């Protein structure tokens, strides 16, 4: 099956792109209400190709290959690259010292090369599968929208950009499609651009991500300076020698990434800044909740499969670079742990159903960063495993929220509806599965993946001591798990239980969603319930992912410790925490909000926490004061200088020639006597000048 890999790698991004192009060209004039067909078919074909790629790579792994951590015979992992064409070559762009007075010249060469390894295969399968379900769901959700064809064209372009981001084997191309994903998110978040809130949300997402992208660009420049190449893989230089890629076999099998100290730290911090922008981590998390102004399928796509997963993927791909600097690892772990707790605290008091889920995404992405920040193979596989399972239950929850909005006439405030379990039975059942999985309820997907992250942090804490950073991060993650279960079921009970309440926007016609919306919900619910347990029992996910060269390198440098009773202890603690959070939410909000909930709210107001959480710890306001207002002041001052000084100066210079012309225009009056007098006067002036000149010469 390995011979199919080149074709599959090309088909995965090309099919969604072709669907997007057909919809953009034919959608409005020809396809109209069937504008979804090219994109849905293209994404479906892309998913089949991605599933085939997973199987092809699995079949290409050496039989009986030792998994990382098995000793001296560790497998280096599997990778295969497919060169499509050369994009750019700049000869002699890099000078590498080869002696006291000698340099090796190296070209700056960018090839469009696609990469197949277990990490990229898992990501491609997940992205295309979730995108396919979201596209099918969108057929019912977006039906009748005047931008129907435009919506599906953007969706196809989004999926193409994300699959290319995952597939490329070069930091520069990664950055190119990193920006393409950002562009697509801007177009989709601001899809209903007639609404001021949607237009503002799109601009906010775009501008906040520019901060992270600037850091990522600086990181790419520093990687070129440090390594003399931007390729992940090894290439053949013009002199016939192997040019070791940044993450290539020649470098990783040598036992050292080749950098350290300040260079490694700065590279990791700059890459982390880029990841914080895309994956909405503190302090660049503020764009993601506002992104809920876009259509709900867009929210599901961004939160579960595309944009926000890009940062986690990039850090997992660059795991060897993180391992080169302890400071970089700790920065990733600290940002992840803090963001996970911050997102959970803010979600406690929100009343917008989609924004509760948005802050939940921020928190869960923090968990993934925390796992990657441990610098161990267990942490890396756990972080990616949580990304994988999170895609199913978070897409399920967002699409479930969309089903509620569809029935409630677009209302998303959980205070304005309730008791919907009988009106929306399928949505209720599937939403419950998603809530249980997100909360870490025992034996569901979220329980296993989050449990592994806690185990990885717990083991790292045991190495660093009881007072170390990772010990504090472990307890912070445990508290976040409690908050997650509580705010998730607060939203669930408020929506589906208690006295039936339907807003007037529903027009008295509240009903279950159409089949095109319900089928994806059921499929995602089954996956959210079973996928985590299946891979936990079979170890299939970890065993497969650990054949990625970057993850295999982690195993050789920081082997996974032998299993101890600590895993069982953490698992039991995690289960108790999840049940406690659900029980607390049930006590306060089932049915609806009780007197105890009101008392808890008043207590929170008394200590000031309630307003802090409700106002999102005033982080947006702080940015307004520190960044937006000074920027506006500078802009207004610049506008005043431009209009009052520069414009007037330019206008003055422009008025001088006409004024001079107007002053001398009377001289040209067309009267012959006037010209004769002028000639005589000029002659007299000339004679006077000559005579005066002779007089000066005589003296």
XYZ file of C-alpha atoms in Angstrom:
699
model
C 0.000 0.000 0.000
C 2.989 2.309 0.358
C 2.924 2.973 -3.366
C -0.427 4.733 -2.915
C 0.948 7.300 -0.453
C 2.006 9.942 -3.048
C -1.392 9.892 -4.738
C -3.276 9.994 -1.438
C -1.181 12.911 -0.169
C -2.078 14.926 -3.256
C -5.775 14.023 -3.256
C -6.362 15.020 0.383
C -5.908 18.792 -0.170
C -6.782 18.917 -3.882
C -10.319 17.536 -3.568
C -11.618 20.197 -1.114
C -9.895 22.886 -3.187
C -11.584 21.632 -6.347
C -14.945 21.612 -4.560
C -14.403 25.170 -3.338
C -13.431 26.350 -6.824
C -16.481 24.731 -8.460
C -18.812 26.215 -5.860
C -17.248 29.663 -6.221
C -17.640 29.601 -10.018
C -20.933 27.747 -10.437
C -22.623 28.178 -7.079
C -24.609 31.359 -7.558
C -25.549 31.155 -11.248
C -25.922 27.379 -11.684
C -25.991 25.299 -8.485
C -27.969 27.664 -6.222
C -29.474 25.455 -3.472
C -27.154 22.599 -4.432
C -24.002 24.654 -3.927
C -22.972 22.328 -1.135
C -22.567 19.310 -3.409
C -19.047 19.956 -4.794
C -17.656 20.786 -1.350
C -19.335 17.902 0.486
C -18.229 15.431 -2.195
C -14.716 16.903 -2.201
C -14.349 16.669 1.589
C -15.804 13.153 1.566
C -13.219 12.091 -1.012
C -10.523 13.804 1.045
C -11.578 11.869 4.151
C -11.486 8.559 2.277
C -7.995 9.426 1.036
C -6.911 10.365 4.585
C -8.267 7.102 5.973
C -6.392 5.278 3.216
C -3.239 7.178 4.163
C -3.558 6.059 7.795
C -3.862 2.447 6.671
C -1.061 2.777 4.127
C 1.355 4.131 6.731
C 0.270 1.475 9.217
C 0.942 -1.204 6.636
C 4.341 0.325 5.825
C 5.643 0.223 9.391
C 8.256 -2.501 9.897
C 6.723 -5.700 11.162
C 7.335 -6.102 14.865
C 8.977 -2.680 15.076
C 10.057 -1.769 18.556
C 8.150 1.095 20.001
C 10.045 4.051 21.373
C 11.367 3.437 24.824
C 12.207 -0.222 24.266
C 15.965 0.171 24.584
C 18.869 0.454 22.155
C 16.876 -0.998 19.276
C 14.384 1.859 19.257
C 12.729 2.470 15.918
C 13.530 5.906 14.477
C 9.977 6.261 13.214
C 8.429 6.369 9.759
C 8.288 9.266 7.327
C 7.923 9.687 3.607
C 8.031 12.861 1.561
C 6.679 13.597 -1.901
C 8.265 16.462 -3.873
C 5.791 18.223 -6.157
C 7.726 21.189 -7.526
C 10.384 23.722 -6.687
C 9.053 27.059 -5.530
C 12.173 29.162 -4.990
C 15.982 28.883 -5.046
C 18.448 31.559 -3.916
C 22.016 30.454 -4.461
C 24.613 30.883 -1.723
C 22.130 32.338 0.753
C 23.688 30.634 3.787
C 27.351 30.542 4.774
C 28.230 27.715 7.128
C 31.677 27.814 8.805
C 33.761 24.768 7.864
C 37.106 25.822 9.313
C 39.167 28.854 10.358
C 38.969 30.453 6.919
C 36.500 28.238 5.071
C 32.768 28.365 4.534
C 30.267 25.978 3.039
C 27.816 27.761 0.768
C 24.233 26.581 0.970
C 21.247 27.533 -1.171
C 17.958 28.811 0.162
C 15.669 26.291 -1.485
C 11.943 25.927 -0.959
C 10.287 22.874 -2.469
C 6.566 22.170 -2.284
C 6.930 18.857 -0.489
C 4.162 16.885 1.191
C 4.907 14.713 4.185
C 3.421 11.406 5.347
C 4.065 10.215 8.880
C 1.769 9.010 11.680
C 1.281 12.505 13.132
C 0.224 14.065 9.836
C -1.954 11.033 8.975
C -3.852 11.231 12.272
C -4.375 14.966 11.882
C -5.547 14.648 8.276
C -8.017 11.898 9.119
C -9.423 13.878 12.055
C -9.638 17.175 10.154
C -11.385 15.720 7.113
C -13.785 13.546 9.147
C -14.971 16.390 11.384
C -15.094 18.773 8.415
C -17.257 16.327 6.475
C -19.781 16.061 9.315
C -19.822 19.842 9.769
C -20.391 20.328 6.021
C -23.297 17.858 6.039
C -24.762 19.590 9.108
C -24.411 22.963 7.369
C -26.682 21.833 4.523
C -29.639 22.041 6.910
C -28.379 24.838 9.133
C -27.523 27.303 6.346
C -30.455 26.431 4.076
C -32.051 29.587 2.723
C -29.132 31.890 3.519
C -28.449 34.238 0.626
C -24.714 33.557 0.931
C -25.209 29.776 0.810
C -22.828 29.226 -2.101
C -20.243 31.591 -0.605
C -20.358 29.776 2.742
C -19.519 26.408 1.208
C -16.799 27.888 -0.975
C -15.158 29.259 2.182
C -15.561 25.887 3.945
C -13.803 24.062 1.100
C -10.995 26.615 1.083
C -10.678 26.303 4.869
C -10.334 22.512 4.705
C -7.793 22.800 1.881
C -5.694 25.280 3.884
C -5.750 23.129 7.022
C -4.847 19.918 5.202
C -1.959 21.676 3.497
C -0.806 23.114 6.822
C -0.636 19.574 8.192
C 0.858 18.037 5.046
C 3.761 20.339 4.181
C 7.308 19.523 5.276
C 8.795 23.003 5.498
C 8.538 25.818 8.031
C 8.033 28.498 5.386
C 5.180 26.616 3.714
C 3.770 25.895 7.159
C 3.708 29.650 7.707
C 2.053 30.255 4.326
C -0.853 27.940 5.106
C -0.854 29.140 8.702
C -1.811 32.512 7.218
C -4.270 30.926 4.788
C -6.120 29.309 7.696
C -6.223 32.712 9.395
C -7.686 34.298 6.254
C -10.396 31.634 5.999
C -11.291 32.057 9.660
C -11.638 35.817 9.084
C -13.969 35.220 6.136
C -16.118 32.719 8.038
C -16.265 34.483 11.419
C -17.357 37.650 9.642
C -19.565 35.741 7.197
C -22.622 37.786 8.185
C -20.684 40.993 7.677
C -23.857 43.092 7.632
C -23.954 42.620 11.397
C -21.532 45.026 13.101
C -20.724 42.453 15.816
C -19.770 39.815 13.228
C -17.617 42.236 11.248
C -15.878 43.357 14.448
C -15.314 39.758 15.552
C -13.709 38.873 12.226
C -11.365 41.848 12.447
C -10.513 41.057 16.059
C -9.615 37.455 15.218
C -7.498 38.587 12.289
C -5.612 41.304 14.184
C -4.969 39.328 17.373
C -3.593 36.478 15.302
C -1.241 38.885 13.552
C 0.571 39.308 16.873
C 1.152 35.584 17.196
C 1.990 35.238 13.517
C 4.641 37.939 13.820
C 6.323 35.908 16.551
C 6.049 32.774 14.435
C 7.686 34.584 11.499
C 10.590 35.678 13.709
C 10.915 32.081 14.867
C 11.150 30.903 11.253
C 13.897 33.476 10.578
C 15.810 32.280 13.646
C 15.442 28.641 12.576
C 16.987 29.502 9.196
C 19.845 31.314 10.918
C 20.489 28.448 13.317
C 20.048 25.470 10.977
C 20.602 26.788 7.462
C 17.434 25.065 6.274
C 13.701 25.321 6.815
C 12.849 21.762 5.762
C 11.596 19.262 8.294
C 13.180 16.433 6.297
C 16.698 15.773 5.027
C 17.489 16.916 1.492
C 20.327 16.519 -0.994
C 22.427 19.669 -1.443
C 23.862 20.976 -4.713
C 27.253 19.503 -3.745
C 25.746 16.048 -3.340
C 25.895 16.102 0.456
C 22.998 15.467 2.792
C 21.529 18.658 4.237
C 20.130 17.690 7.618
C 16.570 18.916 8.031
C 15.505 20.644 11.231
C 13.511 17.541 12.177
C 15.134 15.076 9.768
C 16.504 11.619 10.451
C 20.143 12.716 10.078
C 19.737 15.157 12.966
C 17.368 13.206 15.202
C 19.247 9.918 14.957
C 22.426 11.735 15.960
C 21.005 12.065 19.460
C 20.993 15.882 19.510
C 18.959 18.533 17.757
C 22.132 20.580 17.350
C 21.159 23.740 19.232
C 20.824 24.757 22.833
C 21.056 27.655 25.231
C 19.545 30.989 24.324
C 18.980 30.141 20.651
C 16.849 27.126 21.459
C 14.923 29.064 24.092
C 14.164 31.972 21.759
C 13.075 29.650 18.956
C 10.699 27.852 21.303
C 9.301 31.054 22.784
C 8.671 32.554 19.348
C 6.991 29.372 18.122
C 4.968 29.346 21.344
C 3.813 32.912 20.634
C 2.575 31.805 17.224
C 0.836 28.803 18.761
C -0.805 30.998 21.419
C -2.357 33.116 18.681
C -3.797 30.254 16.654
C -4.779 28.074 19.624
C -6.169 30.986 21.658
C -3.892 30.708 24.679
C -3.281 33.488 27.186
C -2.675 36.331 26.479
C -3.924 35.979 22.875
C -7.102 34.071 23.733
C -9.467 37.036 23.515
C -10.443 36.535 19.869
C -11.973 33.080 20.219
C -15.102 33.874 22.310
C -15.993 36.749 19.974
C -15.639 34.370 17.027
C -19.016 32.923 18.095
C -20.605 35.683 15.999
C -20.049 33.489 12.946
C -22.426 30.675 11.924
C -22.461 27.791 14.423
C -20.982 25.244 11.958
C -18.008 27.593 11.631
C -17.602 27.556 15.415
C -17.608 23.763 15.378
C -15.090 23.646 12.556
C -12.704 26.164 14.143
C -12.904 24.714 17.652
C -12.759 21.041 16.786
C -10.758 20.428 13.639
C -9.048 23.376 12.018
C -7.660 26.657 13.254
C -7.211 26.189 16.993
C -5.665 22.744 16.564
C -2.896 24.193 14.376
C -0.914 25.519 17.335
C -1.016 22.191 19.166
C -0.003 20.351 16.005
C 2.916 22.699 15.409
C 4.258 22.246 18.942
C 3.905 18.471 18.694
C 5.767 18.535 15.380
C 8.520 20.632 16.973
C 8.788 18.492 20.119
C 12.559 17.947 19.626
C 13.064 21.716 19.668
C 11.151 21.952 22.948
C 13.278 19.194 24.427
C 16.411 21.241 23.727
C 15.437 23.852 26.325
C 13.973 23.332 29.776
C 12.860 26.953 29.836
C 10.880 26.423 26.646
C 9.154 23.349 28.078
C 8.252 25.160 31.271
C 6.907 28.151 29.323
C 4.617 25.892 27.265
C 3.434 24.051 30.386
C 2.894 27.249 32.374
C 0.941 28.971 29.592
C -1.158 25.835 29.090
C -1.892 25.270 32.770
C -2.739 28.916 33.431
C -4.959 29.194 30.342
C -6.803 25.985 31.251
C -7.646 27.377 34.691
C -8.474 30.857 33.371
C -10.864 29.505 30.736
C -12.603 27.340 33.321
C -13.037 30.219 35.760
C -14.529 32.495 33.101
C -16.915 29.817 31.797
C -18.481 29.449 35.266
C -20.678 32.536 34.945
C -21.265 32.974 31.205
C -24.851 32.823 29.952
C -24.235 32.523 26.206
C -24.281 28.801 25.396
C -21.745 29.106 22.577
C -19.415 31.290 24.637
C -19.451 28.734 27.454
C -18.259 26.180 24.927
C -15.728 28.662 23.541
C -14.102 29.171 26.935
C -14.212 25.419 27.380
C -12.195 25.073 24.170
C -9.642 27.583 25.447
C -9.376 25.559 28.654
C -9.056 22.185 26.915
C -6.405 23.520 24.552
C -4.551 24.594 27.677
C -4.591 20.963 28.768
C -2.990 19.978 25.470
C -0.269 22.613 25.860
C 0.303 21.384 29.407
C 0.849 17.825 28.180
C 3.269 18.941 25.469
C 5.092 21.094 28.021
C 6.104 18.078 30.094
C 8.745 17.235 27.490
C 8.007 13.509 27.712
C 6.706 11.043 25.170
C 3.719 10.355 27.423
C 2.900 14.059 27.601
C 3.194 14.503 23.825
C 1.031 11.479 23.001
C -1.477 12.454 25.703
C -1.731 16.006 24.358
C -2.358 14.761 20.831
C -4.754 12.082 22.091
C -6.776 14.773 23.873
C -6.769 16.873 20.690
C -8.120 13.833 18.839
C -10.918 12.984 21.298
C -11.721 16.643 21.937
C -12.478 17.088 18.233
C -15.401 14.661 18.491
C -17.114 15.872 21.639
C -16.469 19.566 21.054
C -17.832 19.391 17.493
C -20.802 17.502 18.941
C -21.435 20.185 21.567
C -21.204 23.087 19.136
C -23.450 21.416 16.602
C -25.824 20.559 19.449
C -25.818 24.229 20.453
C -26.605 25.047 16.836
C -29.573 22.683 16.969
C -30.821 24.500 20.079
C -30.382 27.869 18.357
C -32.172 26.535 15.273
C -35.178 25.639 17.444
C -35.039 28.801 19.569
C -35.030 31.269 16.692
C -31.348 32.121 17.071
C -31.509 32.776 20.840
C -28.419 31.465 22.634
C -28.886 32.878 26.169
C -29.430 29.933 28.549
C -31.546 32.162 30.815
C -34.195 32.527 28.112
C -34.990 28.887 27.417
C -35.267 25.656 29.368
C -36.952 22.275 29.631
C -36.117 21.412 26.021
C -35.437 17.695 26.483
C -38.888 16.675 25.211
C -38.920 19.167 22.352
C -35.411 18.222 21.196
C -34.986 14.567 22.252
C -32.151 13.666 19.871
C -30.294 16.894 20.568
C -30.752 16.303 24.303
C -29.368 12.759 24.198
C -26.383 13.577 22.012
C -25.614 16.774 23.931
C -25.578 14.729 27.135
C -22.964 12.404 25.666
C -20.849 15.393 24.680
C -21.151 16.932 28.145
C -20.167 13.677 29.826
C -17.154 13.271 27.546
C -16.025 16.865 28.086
C -16.434 16.517 31.846
C -14.213 13.442 31.935
C -16.984 11.053 32.974
C -15.479 7.579 33.498
C -15.099 5.371 30.423
C -15.946 8.094 27.897
C -13.361 9.546 25.506
C -12.527 12.698 27.430
C -11.864 10.716 30.588
C -9.070 8.672 29.037
C -7.317 11.470 27.160
C -7.461 14.018 29.991
C -6.408 11.310 32.436
C -3.220 10.680 30.439
C -2.322 14.373 30.544
C -2.769 14.398 34.317
C -0.603 11.276 34.564
C 2.136 12.894 32.474
C 2.113 16.037 34.623
C 1.982 13.962 37.818
C 5.037 11.957 36.759
C 6.932 15.094 35.777
C 5.998 16.591 39.146
C 7.334 13.489 40.913
C 10.668 14.017 39.149
C 10.894 17.719 40.048
C 9.773 17.413 43.659
C 6.658 18.286 45.609
C 7.297 22.043 45.492
C 8.168 22.296 41.808
C 6.250 24.039 39.037
C 4.759 20.824 37.684
C 3.311 19.905 41.072
C 1.430 23.197 41.138
C 0.356 22.649 37.546
C -0.974 19.209 38.438
C -3.218 20.580 41.179
C -4.266 23.433 38.904
C -5.237 20.907 36.208
C -7.204 18.896 38.751
C -9.099 22.025 39.832
C -9.759 22.847 36.181
C -11.258 19.380 35.724
C -13.701 20.107 38.550
C -14.643 23.449 37.000
C -15.104 21.810 33.598
C -17.608 19.285 34.880
C -19.488 21.986 36.790
C -19.884 24.635 34.063
C -20.617 22.024 31.391
C -23.546 20.554 33.299
C -24.679 23.985 34.460
C -25.271 24.748 30.779
C -26.820 21.307 30.166
C -29.294 21.425 33.034
C -30.229 25.050 32.331
C -30.984 24.204 28.697
C -32.776 20.873 28.860
C -34.319 20.641 32.354
C -36.648 22.623 34.554
C -39.821 24.364 33.464
C -40.329 24.586 29.725
C -39.433 28.048 28.494
C -39.305 29.100 24.842
C -38.361 32.615 23.677
C -40.740 34.539 21.449
C -38.157 34.501 18.644
C -38.992 30.819 18.128
C -42.464 31.885 16.999
C -44.138 29.026 18.846
C -42.709 26.572 16.323
C -39.823 25.032 18.305
C -39.026 21.596 16.900
C -36.203 19.146 16.393
C -33.622 19.848 13.705
C -33.854 18.244 10.224
C -32.192 14.927 9.538
C -29.169 16.479 7.816
C -28.346 18.108 11.158
C -29.210 15.147 13.389
C -27.174 12.470 11.603
C -23.834 14.234 12.280
C -24.868 14.641 15.929
C -25.506 10.910 16.307
C -22.251 9.950 14.572
C -20.242 12.341 16.735
C -21.981 11.099 19.894
C -20.988 7.518 19.122
C -17.393 8.576 18.487
C -17.284 10.729 21.633
C -18.479 7.784 23.685
C -16.335 4.981 22.248
C -13.197 6.256 20.513
C -11.226 7.077 23.664
C -11.953 3.760 25.337
C -11.103 1.795 22.199
C -7.691 3.384 21.813
C -7.022 3.183 25.556
C -7.642 -0.570 25.553
C -5.756 -1.298 22.342
C -3.020 1.369 22.802
C -3.446 1.852 19.072
C -3.275 5.638 19.089
C -0.116 5.902 21.201
C 1.649 3.032 19.441
C 0.862 4.530 16.038
C 1.723 8.124 16.950
C 5.024 7.123 18.553
C 6.256 6.024 15.138
C 6.468 9.726 14.197
C 10.181 10.664 14.086
C 9.718 13.687 16.357
C 7.861 11.669 19.010
C 10.290 8.766 18.659
C 13.129 11.210 19.360
C 11.405 12.203 22.605
C 11.273 8.561 23.638
C 14.981 8.087 23.045
C 15.968 11.218 24.941
C 13.403 11.035 27.742
C 12.134 7.431 27.965
C 8.703 6.833 29.388
C 8.958 5.506 32.950
C 7.572 2.148 33.845
C 3.919 2.072 34.801
C 3.293 2.512 38.515
C 0.351 2.775 40.823
C 0.369 6.506 40.210
C -1.656 6.001 37.043
C -4.447 4.249 38.936
C -4.359 6.939 41.613
C -4.689 9.723 39.065
C -7.461 7.861 37.230
C -9.437 7.431 40.449
C -8.902 11.076 41.399
C -10.015 12.205 37.936
C -13.193 10.132 38.142
C -14.068 11.488 41.589
C -13.457 15.065 40.421
C -15.713 14.633 37.376
C -18.522 13.134 39.433
C -18.167 15.843 42.077
C -18.443 18.597 39.470
C -21.498 17.016 37.870
C -23.095 16.460 41.273
C -22.506 20.071 42.305
C -24.050 21.336 39.060
C -27.044 19.046 39.574
C -27.533 20.310 43.122
C -27.566 23.936 41.975
C -29.182 23.826 38.519
C -31.388 20.740 38.291
C -34.163 21.607 37.894
C -33.122 25.037 36.667
C -31.432 27.404 39.070
C -32.166 26.694 42.729
C -32.049 28.896 45.791
C -28.638 27.418 46.514
C -27.416 28.644 43.129
C -28.680 32.141 43.909
C -26.947 31.993 47.276
C -23.705 30.888 45.619
C -23.998 33.747 43.128
C -24.549 36.279 45.899
C -21.551 34.898 47.785
C -19.466 35.255 44.641
C -20.646 38.833 44.234
C -19.779 39.581 47.856
C -16.145 38.589 47.360
C -15.994 40.163 43.899
C -15.336 36.911 42.042
C -18.668 36.775 40.217
C -18.094 40.050 38.379
C -14.479 39.124 37.648
C -15.604 35.894 35.991
C -18.615 37.428 34.252
C -16.485 40.248 32.844
C -13.743 37.785 31.835
C -11.325 39.209 34.405
C -11.490 42.510 32.494
C -8.774 41.335 30.116
C -10.512 42.925 27.134
C -10.801 46.177 29.062
C -7.115 46.045 29.956
C -6.281 45.652 26.272
C -8.573 48.570 25.507
C -6.697 50.796 27.966
C -3.160 49.618 27.189
C -3.374 49.028 23.443
C -6.579 50.166 21.752
C -6.970 53.605 23.320
C -3.300 54.591 22.848
C -3.556 53.346 19.279
C -6.684 55.414 18.704
C -4.991 58.445 20.273
C -2.006 58.064 17.960
C -4.318 57.565 14.981
C -6.361 60.672 15.814
C -3.223 62.751 16.399
C -1.841 61.527 13.088
C -5.128 62.395 11.387
C -5.042 65.942 12.862
C -1.413 66.439 11.766
C -2.225 65.075 8.324
C -5.233 67.311 7.753
C -4.203 70.469 9.610
C -0.463 70.615 8.888
C 0.629 68.313 6.081
C -2.446 68.869 3.900
C -2.294 72.634 4.399
C 1.430 72.694 3.627
C 0.882 70.687 0.457
C -2.049 72.905 -0.506
C 0.086 76.031 0.088
C 2.841 74.708 -2.181
C 0.188 73.943 -4.780
C -1.235 77.470 -4.594
C 2.121 79.288 -5.087
C 2.467 78.758 -8.892
C -1.087 79.955 -9.643
C -0.520 83.003 -7.413
C 2.728 83.900 -9.197
C 1.043 83.424 -12.554
C -1.866 85.616 -11.517
C 0.579 88.334 -10.386
C 2.424 88.541 -13.711
C -0.597 87.906 -15.924
C -1.433 91.688 -16.334
C 1.918 92.177 -18.063
C 0.655 90.149 -20.999
C -2.296 92.460 -21.855
C -1.949 92.551 -25.705
C -1.489 96.418 -26.022
C 1.321 97.403 -28.418
C 1.998 100.793 -26.757
C 2.370 99.054 -23.410
C 4.922 96.637 -24.912
C 6.798 99.610 -26.560
C 6.998 101.423 -23.219
C 8.201 98.226 -21.637
C 10.967 97.839 -24.238
C 12.116 101.444 -23.721
C 12.076 100.986 -19.965
C 14.087 97.793 -20.285
C 16.629 99.510 -22.569
C 17.078 102.353 -20.069
C 17.636 99.843 -17.248
C 20.211 98.025 -19.371
C 22.062 101.265 -20.254
C 22.078 102.327 -16.602
C 23.527 98.985 -15.617
C 26.244 99.248 -18.261
C 27.185 102.761 -17.280
C 27.316 101.868 -13.618
C 29.443 98.868 -14.473
C 32.007 101.028 -16.350
C 32.056 103.415 -13.448
C 32.941 100.600 -11.045
C 35.659 99.407 -13.387
C 37.130 102.882 -13.605
C 37.399 103.151 -9.847
